[in-house]
Amino acid sequence: MSYDLPIETPVVRPRRLRSTPAVRRLVAETRLHPAELILPVFAREGIAEPMPIGSMPGVFQHTRDSLRKAAVEAAEAGIGGLMLFGVPLVQDATGSEGTNPDGILQQAIRDVVAEVGDQLVVMSDLCLDEYTDHGHCGVLAADGSVDNDATLLRYAEMAVVQAEAGVHMVGPSGMMDGQIAVVRQALDAAGYQDVSVLAYTAKYASAFYGPFREAVGSSLKGDRKAYQQDPANARESLRELELDLAEGADLVMVKPGMTYLDVLRRVADISPVPVVSYQVSGEYSMVEAAAANGWIDRERMILETLTSIRRAGANQVLTYWAVEAARMLANG
Ligand code: PBG
């Protein structure tokens, strides 16, 4: 039996808008721009040469010299900012090096601000895990738990020391309750009203931070589940958002990236301040490992992951591919 397609019900053809590179470019809803990419970088004390991080192929712990060079390259690539992490020689129970004015992170801030401070937003991680010998993000109570309020006092000191070194924006990442209020208050009291706070607002207890632990020489045994969020929960992030906004956050972050796009979307839908996503170490290493095996198209995957994070609502993205992605975008 033959069938005549009735003329009054033509096939609807969405494919027209996918048919040529020019039309695809015209209708793209999400665009990546180098200015919204932020590169996390590691400054390690007491090394003479940059040290490759085994679990993050292509990423290095920097000397003061190589950090300056990396900062210049980042500025030339046109990215928006740098997030600095310090890897100290000495760790102790209270993370003393985190508040040493000449500690590695403070030196790194001064160096990078002097080198590229006019072109890039210089940010610093405000957390104790790189500096404590037990590897937790705060100081411990007698029972071994992380003491929230004692930790807040350490964060207040860190904020001021980082501001004194010249940082533009601090990133409290320890998930202590009240951390944004305390950091804001400490900065204001010390005369640093112009230093911004990028709040790690919804930060999950994630296995995707695994490679980062090697990157910062963390000695953590156990986990951070008593202060970072449970991957099972999304609604809780809205409460964290409300608190961080009330406490004065200038930007808010959802972290990790790809496994939390739903949370990112929910936060982005209601946040009155810029929403940042952190594409973390494990996301980077998974793609690099698959690419090293020849299983995926590395460059396409980098751009697809970043596009997805932007599409889900992030305004800015921290990514270890920031400079490379910026160059790819510049080359079309
Ligand atoms: C805490 C901090 C961590 C990361 C950024 N800041 C580690 C953690 O919370 O365990 C992870 C970033 C990454 O995995 O790329 N200072």
Tab-separated table of C-alpha atoms and ligand atoms in Angstrom, residues 85 125 127 129-130 137 173 200 203 208-209 212-213 224 228 255 278-282 320, ligand 1:
chain	number	residue	atom	x	y	z
A	85	PHE	CA	47.573	27.911	46.200
A	125	ASP	CA	42.870	30.138	48.370
A	127	CYS	CA	42.014	27.543	53.691
A	129	ASP	CA	44.522	22.217	54.499
A	130	GLU	CA	47.722	23.022	52.617
A	137	CYS	CA	40.778	22.557	56.451
A	173	SER	CA	37.229	27.198	50.615
A	200	TYR	CA	33.098	28.537	47.971
A	203	LYS	CA	31.395	22.653	47.993
A	208	PHE	CA	37.147	14.322	42.319
A	209	TYR	CA	39.627	16.272	44.506
A	212	PHE	CA	44.706	17.925	44.075
A	213	ARG	CA	45.842	16.258	47.285
A	224	ARG	CA	36.014	15.997	54.936
A	228	GLN	CA	31.886	19.593	53.028
A	255	LYS	CA	32.289	22.870	43.159
A	278	TYR	CA	35.374	24.952	39.680
A	279	GLN	CA	36.290	22.220	37.222
A	280	VAL	CA	38.430	20.303	39.693
A	281	SER	CA	41.552	18.183	39.494
A	282	GLY	CA	39.772	14.849	39.017
A	320	TYR	CA	43.453	23.873	34.807
B	1	PBG	C1	40.779	23.269	49.866
B	1	PBG	C2	40.638	23.012	48.403
B	1	PBG	C3	40.578	21.775	47.755
B	1	PBG	C4	40.467	22.047	46.391
B	1	PBG	C5	40.487	23.429	46.239
B	1	PBG	N1	40.572	24.002	47.500
B	1	PBG	C6	40.712	20.412	48.302
B	1	PBG	C7	39.669	19.867	49.171
B	1	PBG	O1	38.692	20.514	49.530
B	1	PBG	O2	39.821	18.704	49.568
B	1	PBG	C8	40.365	21.023	45.322
B	1	PBG	C9	40.583	21.528	43.931
B	1	PBG	C10	40.770	20.467	42.918
B	1	PBG	O3	40.559	19.264	43.175
B	1	PBG	O4	41.141	20.825	41.794
B	1	PBG	N2	41.824	24.182	50.120
